[in-house]
Coordinates of C-alpha atoms in Angstrom, one line a residue:
Chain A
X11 CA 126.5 82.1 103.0
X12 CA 128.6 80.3 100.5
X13 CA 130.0 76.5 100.5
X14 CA 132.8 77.3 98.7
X15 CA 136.2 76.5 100.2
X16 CA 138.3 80.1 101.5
X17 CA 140.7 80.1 98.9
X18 CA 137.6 80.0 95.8
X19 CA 135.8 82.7 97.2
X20 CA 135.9 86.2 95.3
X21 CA 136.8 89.5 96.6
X22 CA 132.8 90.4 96.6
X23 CA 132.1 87.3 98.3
X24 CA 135.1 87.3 100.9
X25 CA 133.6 91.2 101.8
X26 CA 130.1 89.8 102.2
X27 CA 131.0 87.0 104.5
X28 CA 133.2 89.4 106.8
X29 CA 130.6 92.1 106.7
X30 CA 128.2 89.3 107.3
X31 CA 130.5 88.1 110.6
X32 CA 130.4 84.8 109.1
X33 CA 134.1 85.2 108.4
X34 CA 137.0 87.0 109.8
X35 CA 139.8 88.8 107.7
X36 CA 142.0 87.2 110.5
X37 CA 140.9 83.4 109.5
X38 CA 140.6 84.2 105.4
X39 CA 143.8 85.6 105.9
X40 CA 145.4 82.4 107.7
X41 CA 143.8 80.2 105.5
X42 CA 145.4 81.6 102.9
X43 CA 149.2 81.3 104.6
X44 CA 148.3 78.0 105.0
X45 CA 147.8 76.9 101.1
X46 CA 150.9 79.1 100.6
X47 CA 152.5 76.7 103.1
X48 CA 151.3 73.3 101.9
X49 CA 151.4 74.1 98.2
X50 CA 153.9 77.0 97.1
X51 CA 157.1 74.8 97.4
X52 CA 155.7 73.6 94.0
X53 CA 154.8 76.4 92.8
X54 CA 157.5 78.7 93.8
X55 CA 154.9 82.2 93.4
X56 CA 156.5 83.8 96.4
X57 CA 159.6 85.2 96.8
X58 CA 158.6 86.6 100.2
X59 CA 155.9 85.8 102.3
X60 CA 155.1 88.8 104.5
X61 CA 153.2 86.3 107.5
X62 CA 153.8 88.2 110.5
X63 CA 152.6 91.8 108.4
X64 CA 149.6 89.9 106.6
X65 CA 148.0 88.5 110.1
X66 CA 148.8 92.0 111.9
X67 CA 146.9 93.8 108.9
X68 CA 144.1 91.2 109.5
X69 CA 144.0 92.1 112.5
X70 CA 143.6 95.6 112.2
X71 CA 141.0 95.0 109.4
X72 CA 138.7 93.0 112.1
X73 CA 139.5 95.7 114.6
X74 CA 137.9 98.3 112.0
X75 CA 134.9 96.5 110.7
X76 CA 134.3 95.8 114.7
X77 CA 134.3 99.5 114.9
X78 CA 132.3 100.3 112.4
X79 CA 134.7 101.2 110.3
X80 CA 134.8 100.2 106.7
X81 CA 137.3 101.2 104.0
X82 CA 135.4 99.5 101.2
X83 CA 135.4 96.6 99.4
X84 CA 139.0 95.7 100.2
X85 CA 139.2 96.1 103.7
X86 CA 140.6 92.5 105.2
X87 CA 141.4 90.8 101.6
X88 CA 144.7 89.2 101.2
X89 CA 146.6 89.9 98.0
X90 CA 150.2 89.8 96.5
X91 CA 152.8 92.5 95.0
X92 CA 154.8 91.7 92.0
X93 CA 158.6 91.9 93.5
X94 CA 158.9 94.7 91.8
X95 CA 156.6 97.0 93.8
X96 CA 158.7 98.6 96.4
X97 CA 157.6 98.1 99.8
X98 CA 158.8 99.3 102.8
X99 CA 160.7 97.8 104.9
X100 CA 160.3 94.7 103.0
X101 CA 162.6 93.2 100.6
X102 CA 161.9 94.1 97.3
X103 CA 164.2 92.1 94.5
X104 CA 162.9 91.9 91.3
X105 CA 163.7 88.6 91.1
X106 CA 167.3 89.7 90.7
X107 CA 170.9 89.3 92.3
X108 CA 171.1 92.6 91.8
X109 CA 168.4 93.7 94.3
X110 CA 168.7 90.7 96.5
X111 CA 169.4 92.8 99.3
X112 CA 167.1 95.5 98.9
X113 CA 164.9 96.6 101.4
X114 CA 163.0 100.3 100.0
X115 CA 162.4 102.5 102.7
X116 CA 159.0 104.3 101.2
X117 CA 156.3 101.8 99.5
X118 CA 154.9 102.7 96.1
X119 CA 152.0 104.7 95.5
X120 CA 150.0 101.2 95.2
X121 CA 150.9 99.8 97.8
X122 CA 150.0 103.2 99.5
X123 CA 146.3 102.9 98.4
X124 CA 145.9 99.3 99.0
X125 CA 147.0 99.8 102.5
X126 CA 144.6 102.4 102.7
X127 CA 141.7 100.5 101.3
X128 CA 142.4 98.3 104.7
X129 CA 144.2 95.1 102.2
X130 CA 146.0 92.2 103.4
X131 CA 149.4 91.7 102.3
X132 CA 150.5 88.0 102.1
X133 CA 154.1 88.4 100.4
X134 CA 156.2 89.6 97.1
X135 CA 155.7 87.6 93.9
X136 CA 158.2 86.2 91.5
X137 CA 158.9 87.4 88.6
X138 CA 160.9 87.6 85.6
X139 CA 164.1 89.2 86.5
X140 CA 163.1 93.1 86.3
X141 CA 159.9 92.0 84.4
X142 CA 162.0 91.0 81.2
X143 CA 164.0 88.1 81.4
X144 CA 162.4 84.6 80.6
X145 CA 161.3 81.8 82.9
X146 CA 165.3 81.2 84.4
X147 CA 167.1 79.1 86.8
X148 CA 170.1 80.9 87.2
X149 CA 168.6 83.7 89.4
X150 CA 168.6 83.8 93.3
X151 CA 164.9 82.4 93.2
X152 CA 163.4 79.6 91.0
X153 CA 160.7 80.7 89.1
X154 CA 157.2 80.3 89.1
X155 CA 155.4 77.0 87.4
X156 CA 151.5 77.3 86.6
X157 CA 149.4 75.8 88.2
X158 CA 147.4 74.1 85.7
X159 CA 150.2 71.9 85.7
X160 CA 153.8 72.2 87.3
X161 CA 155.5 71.7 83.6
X162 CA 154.3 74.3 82.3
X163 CA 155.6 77.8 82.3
X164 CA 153.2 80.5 84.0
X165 CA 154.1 82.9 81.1
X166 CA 155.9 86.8 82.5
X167 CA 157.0 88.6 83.8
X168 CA 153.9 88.8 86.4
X169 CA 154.6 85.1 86.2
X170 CA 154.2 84.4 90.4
X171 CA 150.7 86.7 90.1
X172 CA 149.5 84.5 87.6
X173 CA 150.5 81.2 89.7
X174 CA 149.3 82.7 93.4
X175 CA 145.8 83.7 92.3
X176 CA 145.3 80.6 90.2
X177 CA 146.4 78.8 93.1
X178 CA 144.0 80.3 95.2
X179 CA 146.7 81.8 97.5
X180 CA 145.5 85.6 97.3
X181 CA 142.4 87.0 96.0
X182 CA 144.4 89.5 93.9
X183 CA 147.7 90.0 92.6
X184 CA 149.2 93.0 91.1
X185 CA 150.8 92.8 88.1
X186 CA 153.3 95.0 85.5
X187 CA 152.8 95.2 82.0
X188 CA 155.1 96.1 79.4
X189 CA 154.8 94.0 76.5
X190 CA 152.0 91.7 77.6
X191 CA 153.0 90.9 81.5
X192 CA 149.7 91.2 83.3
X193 CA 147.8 89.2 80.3
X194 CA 150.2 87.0 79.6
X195 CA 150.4 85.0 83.1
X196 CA 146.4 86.0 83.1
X197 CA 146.2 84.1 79.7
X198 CA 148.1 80.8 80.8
X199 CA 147.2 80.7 84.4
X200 CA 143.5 81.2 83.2
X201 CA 142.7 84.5 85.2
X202 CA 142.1 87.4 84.4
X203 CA 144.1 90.6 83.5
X204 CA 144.1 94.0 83.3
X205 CA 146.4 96.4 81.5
X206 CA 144.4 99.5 82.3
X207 CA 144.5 102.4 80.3
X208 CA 148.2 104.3 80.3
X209 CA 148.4 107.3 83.1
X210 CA 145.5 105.4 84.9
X211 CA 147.5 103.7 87.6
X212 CA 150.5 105.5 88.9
X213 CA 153.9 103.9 88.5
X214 CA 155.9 105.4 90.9
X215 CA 158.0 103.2 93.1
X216 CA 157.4 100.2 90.7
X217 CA 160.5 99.6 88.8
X218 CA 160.9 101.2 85.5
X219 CA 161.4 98.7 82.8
X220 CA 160.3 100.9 80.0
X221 CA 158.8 103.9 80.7
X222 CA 156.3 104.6 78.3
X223 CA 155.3 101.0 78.1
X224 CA 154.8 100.4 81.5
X225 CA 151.3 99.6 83.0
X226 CA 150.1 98.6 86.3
X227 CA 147.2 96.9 86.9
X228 CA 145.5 93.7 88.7
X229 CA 145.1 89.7 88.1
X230 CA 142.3 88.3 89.7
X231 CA 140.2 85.5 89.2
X232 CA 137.0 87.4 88.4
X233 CA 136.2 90.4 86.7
X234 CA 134.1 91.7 89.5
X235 CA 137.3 91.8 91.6
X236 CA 139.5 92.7 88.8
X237 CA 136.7 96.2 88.8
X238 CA 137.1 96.5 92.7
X239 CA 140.9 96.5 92.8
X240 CA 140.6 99.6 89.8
X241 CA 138.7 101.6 92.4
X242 CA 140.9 101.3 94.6
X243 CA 144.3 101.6 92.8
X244 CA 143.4 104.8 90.3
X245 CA 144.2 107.8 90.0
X246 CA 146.0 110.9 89.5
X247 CA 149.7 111.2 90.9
X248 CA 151.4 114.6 89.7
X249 CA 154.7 112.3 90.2
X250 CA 154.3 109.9 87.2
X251 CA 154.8 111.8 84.6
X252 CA 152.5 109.8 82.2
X253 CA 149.8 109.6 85.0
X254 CA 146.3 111.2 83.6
X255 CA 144.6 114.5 85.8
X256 CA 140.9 112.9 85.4
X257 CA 138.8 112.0 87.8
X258 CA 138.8 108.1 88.6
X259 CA 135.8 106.6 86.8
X260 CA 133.2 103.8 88.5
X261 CA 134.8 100.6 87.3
X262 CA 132.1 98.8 88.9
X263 CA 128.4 100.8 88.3
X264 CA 128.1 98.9 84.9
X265 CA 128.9 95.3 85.4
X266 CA 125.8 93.5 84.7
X267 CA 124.5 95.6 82.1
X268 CA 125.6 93.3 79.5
X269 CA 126.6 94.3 76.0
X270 CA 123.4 94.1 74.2
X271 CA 124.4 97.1 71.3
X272 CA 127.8 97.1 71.6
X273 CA 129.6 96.8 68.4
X274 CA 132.5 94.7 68.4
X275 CA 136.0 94.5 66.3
X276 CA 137.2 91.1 65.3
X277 CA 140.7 92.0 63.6
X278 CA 141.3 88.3 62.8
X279 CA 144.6 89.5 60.4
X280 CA 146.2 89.5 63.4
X281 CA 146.6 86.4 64.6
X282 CA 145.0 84.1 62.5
X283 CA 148.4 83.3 60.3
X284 CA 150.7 83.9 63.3
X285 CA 153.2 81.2 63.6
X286 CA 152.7 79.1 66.6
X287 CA 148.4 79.6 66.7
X288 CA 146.8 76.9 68.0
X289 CA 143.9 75.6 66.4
X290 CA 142.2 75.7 70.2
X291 CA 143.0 79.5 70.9
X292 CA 141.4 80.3 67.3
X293 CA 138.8 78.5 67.7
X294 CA 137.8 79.9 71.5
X295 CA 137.8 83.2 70.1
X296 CA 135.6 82.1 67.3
X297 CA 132.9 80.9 70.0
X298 CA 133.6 84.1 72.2
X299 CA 132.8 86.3 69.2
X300 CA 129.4 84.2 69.0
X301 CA 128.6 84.7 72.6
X302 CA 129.1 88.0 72.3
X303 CA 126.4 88.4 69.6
X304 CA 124.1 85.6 71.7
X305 CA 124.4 88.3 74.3
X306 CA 122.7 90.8 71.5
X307 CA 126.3 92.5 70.4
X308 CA 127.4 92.8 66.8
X309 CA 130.5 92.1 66.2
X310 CA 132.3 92.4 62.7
X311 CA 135.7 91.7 61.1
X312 CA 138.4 94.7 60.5
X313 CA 141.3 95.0 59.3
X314 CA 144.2 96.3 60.9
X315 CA 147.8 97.4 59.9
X316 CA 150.0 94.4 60.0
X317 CA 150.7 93.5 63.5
X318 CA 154.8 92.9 62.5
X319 CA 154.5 96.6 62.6
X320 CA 152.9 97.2 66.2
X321 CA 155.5 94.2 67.5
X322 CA 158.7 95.9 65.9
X323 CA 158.1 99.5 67.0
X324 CA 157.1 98.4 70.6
X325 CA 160.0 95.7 70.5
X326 CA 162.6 98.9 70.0
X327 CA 161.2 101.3 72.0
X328 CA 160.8 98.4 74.7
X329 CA 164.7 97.3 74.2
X330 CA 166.0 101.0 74.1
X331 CA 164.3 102.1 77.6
X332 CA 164.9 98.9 79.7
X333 CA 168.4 99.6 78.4
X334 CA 168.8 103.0 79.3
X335 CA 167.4 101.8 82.9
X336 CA 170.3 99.2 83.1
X337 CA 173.0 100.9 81.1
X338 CA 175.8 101.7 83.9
X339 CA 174.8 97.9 85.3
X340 CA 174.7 96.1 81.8
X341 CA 178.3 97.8 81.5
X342 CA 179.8 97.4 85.0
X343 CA 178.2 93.7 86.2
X344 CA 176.9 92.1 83.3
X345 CA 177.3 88.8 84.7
X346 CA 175.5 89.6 87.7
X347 CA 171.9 89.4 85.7
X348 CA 170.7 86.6 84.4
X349 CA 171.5 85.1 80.7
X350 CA 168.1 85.8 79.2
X351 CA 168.2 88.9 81.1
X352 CA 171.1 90.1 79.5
X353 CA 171.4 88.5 76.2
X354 CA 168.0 90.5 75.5
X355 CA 168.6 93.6 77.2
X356 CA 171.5 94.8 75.7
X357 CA 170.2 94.9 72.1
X358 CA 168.9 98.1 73.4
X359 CA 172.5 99.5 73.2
X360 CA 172.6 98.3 69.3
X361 CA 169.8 100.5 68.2
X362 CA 170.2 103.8 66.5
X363 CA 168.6 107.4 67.7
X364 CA 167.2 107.8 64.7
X365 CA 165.6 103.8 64.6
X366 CA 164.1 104.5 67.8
X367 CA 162.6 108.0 66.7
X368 CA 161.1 106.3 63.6
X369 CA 159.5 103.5 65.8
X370 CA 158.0 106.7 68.0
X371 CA 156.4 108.2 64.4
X372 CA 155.0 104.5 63.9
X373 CA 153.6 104.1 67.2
X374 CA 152.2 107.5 66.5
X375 CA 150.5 106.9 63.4
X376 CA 149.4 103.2 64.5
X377 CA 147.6 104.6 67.8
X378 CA 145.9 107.2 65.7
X379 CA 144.6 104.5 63.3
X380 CA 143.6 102.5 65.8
X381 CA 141.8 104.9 68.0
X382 CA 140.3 107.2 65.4
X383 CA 139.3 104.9 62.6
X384 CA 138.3 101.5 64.6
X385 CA 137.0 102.3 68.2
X386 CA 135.9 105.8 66.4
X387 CA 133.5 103.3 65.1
X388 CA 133.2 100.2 67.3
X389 CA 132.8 100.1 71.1
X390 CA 135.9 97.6 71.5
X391 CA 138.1 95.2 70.1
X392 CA 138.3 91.3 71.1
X393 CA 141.6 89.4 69.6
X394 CA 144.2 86.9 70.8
X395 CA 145.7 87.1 73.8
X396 CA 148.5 84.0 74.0
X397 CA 148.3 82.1 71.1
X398 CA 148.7 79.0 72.3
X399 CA 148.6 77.0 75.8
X400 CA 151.3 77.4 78.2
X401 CA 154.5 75.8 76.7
X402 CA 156.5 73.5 79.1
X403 CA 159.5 74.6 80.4
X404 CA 161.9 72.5 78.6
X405 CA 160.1 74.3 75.2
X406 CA 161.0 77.9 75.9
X407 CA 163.8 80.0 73.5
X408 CA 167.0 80.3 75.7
X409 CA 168.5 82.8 73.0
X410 CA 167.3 85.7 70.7
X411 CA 165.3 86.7 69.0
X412 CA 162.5 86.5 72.0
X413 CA 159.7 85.2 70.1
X414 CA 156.9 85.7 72.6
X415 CA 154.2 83.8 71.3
X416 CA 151.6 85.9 72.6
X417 CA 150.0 89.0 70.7
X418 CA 149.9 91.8 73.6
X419 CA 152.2 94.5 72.7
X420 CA 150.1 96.0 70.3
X421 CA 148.2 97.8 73.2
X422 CA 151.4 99.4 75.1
X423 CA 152.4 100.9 72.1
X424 CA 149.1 102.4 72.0
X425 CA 148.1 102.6 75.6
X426 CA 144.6 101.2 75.4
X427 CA 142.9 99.0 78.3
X428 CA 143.3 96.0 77.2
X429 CA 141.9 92.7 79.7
X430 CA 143.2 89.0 78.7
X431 CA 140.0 87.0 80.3
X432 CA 139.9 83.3 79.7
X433 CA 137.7 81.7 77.0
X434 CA 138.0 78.0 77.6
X435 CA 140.9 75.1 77.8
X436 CA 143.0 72.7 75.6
X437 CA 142.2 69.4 75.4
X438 CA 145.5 69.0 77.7
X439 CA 143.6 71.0 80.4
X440 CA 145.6 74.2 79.9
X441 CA 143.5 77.7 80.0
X442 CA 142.9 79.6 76.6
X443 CA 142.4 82.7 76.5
X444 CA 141.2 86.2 74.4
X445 CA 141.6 90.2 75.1
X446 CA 139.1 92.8 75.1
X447 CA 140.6 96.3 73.9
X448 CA 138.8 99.5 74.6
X449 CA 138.8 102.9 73.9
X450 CA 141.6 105.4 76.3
X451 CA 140.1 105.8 79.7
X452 CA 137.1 103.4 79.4
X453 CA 138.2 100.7 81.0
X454 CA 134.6 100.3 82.9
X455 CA 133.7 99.0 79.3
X456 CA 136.5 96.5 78.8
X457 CA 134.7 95.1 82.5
X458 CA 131.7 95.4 81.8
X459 CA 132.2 93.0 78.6
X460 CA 134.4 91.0 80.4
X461 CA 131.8 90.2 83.4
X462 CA 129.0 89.4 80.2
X463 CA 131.3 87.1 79.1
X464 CA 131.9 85.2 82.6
X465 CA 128.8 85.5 83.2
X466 CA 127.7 83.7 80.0
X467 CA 130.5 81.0 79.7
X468 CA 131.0 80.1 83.9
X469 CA 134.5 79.6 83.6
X470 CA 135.3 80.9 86.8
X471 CA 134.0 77.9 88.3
X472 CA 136.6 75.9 87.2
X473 CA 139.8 75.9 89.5
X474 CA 143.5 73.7 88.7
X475 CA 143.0 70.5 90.8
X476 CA 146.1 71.2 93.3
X477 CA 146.9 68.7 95.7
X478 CA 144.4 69.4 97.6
X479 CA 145.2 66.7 100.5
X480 CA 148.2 68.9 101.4
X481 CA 146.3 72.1 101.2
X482 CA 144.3 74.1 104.1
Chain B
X291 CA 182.6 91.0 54.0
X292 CA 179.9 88.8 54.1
X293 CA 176.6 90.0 55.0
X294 CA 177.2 87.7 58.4
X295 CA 180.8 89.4 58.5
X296 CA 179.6 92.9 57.6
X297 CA 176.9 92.3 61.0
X298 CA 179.6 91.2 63.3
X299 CA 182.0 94.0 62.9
X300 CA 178.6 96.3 63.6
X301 CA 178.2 94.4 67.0
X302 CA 181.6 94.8 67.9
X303 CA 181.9 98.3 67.2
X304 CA 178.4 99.4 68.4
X305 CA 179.0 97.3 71.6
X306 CA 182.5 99.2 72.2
X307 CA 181.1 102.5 71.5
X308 CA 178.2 101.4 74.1
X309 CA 180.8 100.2 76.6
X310 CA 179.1 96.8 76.8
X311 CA 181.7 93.4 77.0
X312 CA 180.1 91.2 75.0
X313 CA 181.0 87.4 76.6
X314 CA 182.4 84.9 74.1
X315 CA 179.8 82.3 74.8
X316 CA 176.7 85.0 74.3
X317 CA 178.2 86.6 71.1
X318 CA 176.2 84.2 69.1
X319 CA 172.8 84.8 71.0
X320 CA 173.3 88.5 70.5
X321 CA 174.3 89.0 67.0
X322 CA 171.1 86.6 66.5
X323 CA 169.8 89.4 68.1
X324 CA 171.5 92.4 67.2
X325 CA 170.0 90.5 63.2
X326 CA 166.4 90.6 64.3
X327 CA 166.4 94.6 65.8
X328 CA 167.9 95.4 62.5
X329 CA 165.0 93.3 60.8
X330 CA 162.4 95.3 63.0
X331 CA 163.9 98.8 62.3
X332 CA 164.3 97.9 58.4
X333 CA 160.4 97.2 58.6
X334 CA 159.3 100.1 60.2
X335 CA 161.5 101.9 57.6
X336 CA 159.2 100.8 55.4
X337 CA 156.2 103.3 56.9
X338 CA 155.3 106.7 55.2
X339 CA 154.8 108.9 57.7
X340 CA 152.2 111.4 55.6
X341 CA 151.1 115.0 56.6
X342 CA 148.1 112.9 58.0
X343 CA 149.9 111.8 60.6
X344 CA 151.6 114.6 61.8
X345 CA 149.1 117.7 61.7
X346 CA 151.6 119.6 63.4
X347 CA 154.7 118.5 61.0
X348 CA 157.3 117.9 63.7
X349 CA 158.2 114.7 63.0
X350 CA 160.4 115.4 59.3
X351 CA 162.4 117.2 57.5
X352 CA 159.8 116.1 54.2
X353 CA 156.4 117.1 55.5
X354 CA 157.6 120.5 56.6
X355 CA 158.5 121.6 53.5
X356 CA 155.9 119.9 51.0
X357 CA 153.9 122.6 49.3
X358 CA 157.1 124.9 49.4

C-alpha cells in the first residue's frame, strides 16, 4: 500500500494496487478526469477529453481483473494520445483547422495495442499544429503551458504529453518525434522520453510529418513505466515500411541491474559552445556523468563530427518531407495553417533534389560514424537534451530560421534510441535535463541506464506544485 | 544584384515553379528562411563523401569511377 496521492502513483504502482483490490481502474481512472477538470483550463493539454470512453474502458478493465483476466501491466491505466494518433470515431485534429473536423474511422496500430493491453484512454493531446509548428495562438486550440510554471512553454510538438503527465493527469502519454518532439516536452516538463529505435514502433495511422524521421514512442514520469509502455507498443507491422521484422525485446528484465561496466560517451563538442547553453544544463550533465561512474560505469570524452552537420542534413530532409506531405494544402489553403506552421514548412518547396540527396549521403556517412566507430566501442552515449530551461512564451522566435534550442535531431537522422530523462532543475525551478543514446535496437539499455540514474538521483519524487486546492 | 537581391528573385521564382503564394507580410520570414536552408545545404556541401562511405559506390558519379 502506498500514501501517495492517485495522480503520483506510477504505472507499476497503479497495477499493484488494482491487482491488490486496494484500487479500482474505475476510481484511478475518475480521479484522474477529475484533475483534468479542476486544472487543465490552465494548462490547456487536452484537446479532447474522451470521459464517457475512459470510464467505460475502466470499467471493462475491473470487469477483467474480476474475472481473472489480466492483459498485463497496462490493463486499467489511463493515458493520453498525441492528437495526431488517429482514433476511431474520435476527433483527431492535429491541432489544426485543417483537421478540425476529422473523425478517423480505423485507430492506429498504437492505439490498437494499447486497447488490447486493457489501457484507459482519457483524451487527445495538444500539439504543435501537425507536430511542426511552434507554441501558436492562432490555431483552433490554445496550446499547452508547462506545468512547472504556466509561462513557460512546454517545448513540441508532444507539447500537451509533456504537460498532462507532468500534471499528473495520465500515467502515460504517447508522443511523436521528428526532430526532438518526445524529448523535448520530456526535457522541459521534466519527464521522461523515449524516441525508441527507428522501425521499433509502427507509425501507421499517426500522421506523417517526415517519414524517415518519424518515431513513436512514450512520455512517462518513470523509466519503469516508460519500459512497460515499450512492451506493449512494439513490434513488427509489415505496413510501415520502416517498421523492423525482429522479435520485440524485454524492455523491462534488466532494470535494476545497474550499469556497473558500462562504458559511456560524453561527446561534450556538441553542446558545450552551443549558443543559448545554460550554465545549469552543462553543469547537470557534468554531475550525471559522475553518477554514472559512482554507479561503477566509465565514462570518457569523444569527439564527434560537428553537430551543424547532423542539424543541417536532418533540418532538409525534415523540411522536404513535411513538405511533400502538405504540398497540394501549402498550395491550395495556405492561410488555413497557422503562421509558424507555414512560414516553416514551405522552405521545403525551396530546396533542390540534388541538396536533399546530398543531405541523405551525409546522414549516411554520419550514422555510420556514429554507430561503427563510437557505440562500436562504448555501450552508449549521454549528451544534452534542451539546452536550457523552458523559455517563456513571450521569448519564443515567431519567424525563421527555427532555432530550436535543443540538441535532439542528431538521433532521427540516425535512428538510434535515444531517452531525454531529467537530471535536476534551475534555480527558477524549471527541470533540466540529459539524453541517453544507444546502440539500434537496444533500447532495454538506454532503460536500464535510465532507471540507475533515477534510481540514484530521486528526481521522480519531485512533482510541479499545481494548485492543488482545486485539484481531486 | 545584390547578394539580398540575387536571393529574392530565387524565392520568387522557386516559389512560382512550386506553386506556393508567398503572402506579402511573410515574404520577409521566408526569404530569412529560404537564407538559412541555403546556409545548411552549402554546409553539407562541404562533406566528402569517400569510397569509405559508400562500399557499394551508388551514391556518385566520382567514387564509381576512381581507380579507372
Amino acid at each position: 500500500m502506498t500514501s501517495k496521492p492517485l495522480h503520483d502513483l506510477s504505472i507499476a504502482e497503479a497495477g499493484r494496487m488494482i491487482r491488490a483490490g486496494s484500487l479500482t481502474s474505475s476510481a484511478l481512472t475518475e480521479a484522474s478526469l477529475a484533475r483534468i477538470a479542476a486544472l487543465d483550463d490552465v494548462l490547456a493539454s487536452f484537446i479532447t477529453v474522451t470521459g464517457e470512453r475512459a470510464m467505460a474502458d475502466a470499467a471493462a478493465a475491473d470487469a477483467d481483473f474480476a474475472q481473472g483476466v489480466d492483459k498485463g501491466p497496462l490493463q486499467g491505466i489511463p493515458y493520453g494520445l498525441k492528437d495526431i494518433y488517429m482514433t476511431a470515431g474520435i476527433r483527431s485534429t492535429c491541432h489544426s483547422k485543417l483537421l478540425v473536423d476529422n473523425v478517423p474511422a480505423e485507430d492506429c496500430v498504437v492505439e490498437t495495442k494499447l486497447k488490447a493491453a486493457g489501457g484507459v484512454l482519457l483524451g487527445k493531446l495538444a500539439t504543435h499544429e501537425f507536430a511542426f509548428g511552434g507554441p501558436s495562438f492562432d490555431l483552433p486550440f490554445p496550446p499547452a503551458r508547462n506545468p512547472w510554471n504556466p509561462d513557460h512553454i512546454t517545448g513540441g510538438s508532444s507539447s500537451g504529453s509533456g504537460a498532462a503527465v507532468a500534471a499528473g493527469f495520465c500515467r502515460m502519454a504517447m508522443g511523436s518525434d521528428t526532430g526532438g518532439s518526445i524529448r523535448g516536452p520530456a526535457a522541459y516538463c521534466g519527464t521522461v522520453g523515449l524516441k525508441p529505435t527507428y522501425g521499433l514502433v509502427s507509425r501507421r495511422g499517426i500522421f506523417p510529418l517526415s517519414f524517415t524521421l518519424d518515431h513513436a514512442g512514450p512520455l512517462t514520469w518513470s523509466v519503469e513505466d516508460c519500459a512497460l509502455t515499450m512492451q506493449a507498443i512494439a513490434g513488427h507491422d509489415p505496413e510501415d515500411p520502416a517498421s523492423a521484422d525482429l522479435p520485440v525485446p524485454n524492455f523491462v528484465a534488466d532494470l535494476g541491474k545497474g550499469v556497473e561496466g558500462m562504458r559511456i560517451a560524453l561527446p561534450r563538442c556538441h553542446y558545450k559552445d552551443a549558443v543559448g547553453l545554460s550554465p545549469e544544463t552543462a553543469a547537470a550533465i557534468e554531475q550525471a556523468a559522475a553518477t554514472f561512474e559512482k554507479l561503477g560505469a566509465t565514462v570518457e570524452e569523444i569527439a564527434l563530427p560537428d553537430y551543424d552537420l547532423f542539424n543541417a542534413a536532418g533540418r532538409l530532409i525534415l523540411f522536404s518531407e513535411a513538405y511533400a506531405v502538405h504540398e497540394k494544402n501549402l498550395q491550395t489553403r495556405p492561410l488555413d495553417y497557422g503562421r509558424l506552421t507555414h512560414l516553416r514548412m514551405v522552405l521545403g518547396a525551396l530546396i533542390s533534389a540534388s541538396d536533399l540527396t546530398q543531405a541523405f549521403r551525409v546522414r549516411r556517412k554520419l550514422s555510420l560514424l556514429l554507430n561503427r566507430d563510437i557505440l562500436g566501442r562504448y555501450d552508449a552515449i549521454i549528451t544534452a537534451s534542451a539546452l536550457a530551461p523552458a523559455p517563456r512564451f513571450d521569448e519564443m522566435p515567431q519567424g525563421n530560421p527555427p532555432n530550436w534550442p535543443i540538441q535532439t535531431i542528431p538521433y532521427n537522422l540516425t535512428g538510434n534510441p535515444a531517452m531525454s530523462i531529467p537530471t535536476g532543475f534551475s534555480k527558477s525551478g524549471l527541470p533540466l535535463s540529459m539524453q541517453i543514446v544507444g546502440r539500434p535496437f537496444e533500447d532495454a539499455t538506454v532503460l536500464r541506464m535510465g532507471q540507475a540514474f533515477e534510481a540514484a538521483t530521486g528526481l521522480t519524487a519531485l512533482r510541479p506544485a499545481l494548485d492543488l486546492a482545486k485539484a481531486a | 544584384m545584390t547578394d539580398a537581391a540575387t536571393l529574392a528573385v530565387e524565392l520568387d521564382v522557386l516559389a512560382a515553379k512550386a506553386g506556393i503564394a508567398i503572402q506579402h507580410d511573410r515574404r520577409e520570414a521566408i526569404l530569412a528562411g529560404y537564407q538559412d536552408v541555403k546556409r545548411l545545404a552549402a554546409l553539407l556541401r562541404t562533406v566528402e563523401i569517400t569510397p569509405a562511405d559508400e562500399p557499394a559506390n551508388i551514391y556518385t558519379f566520382a567514387n564509381i569511377v576512381r581507380g579507372a
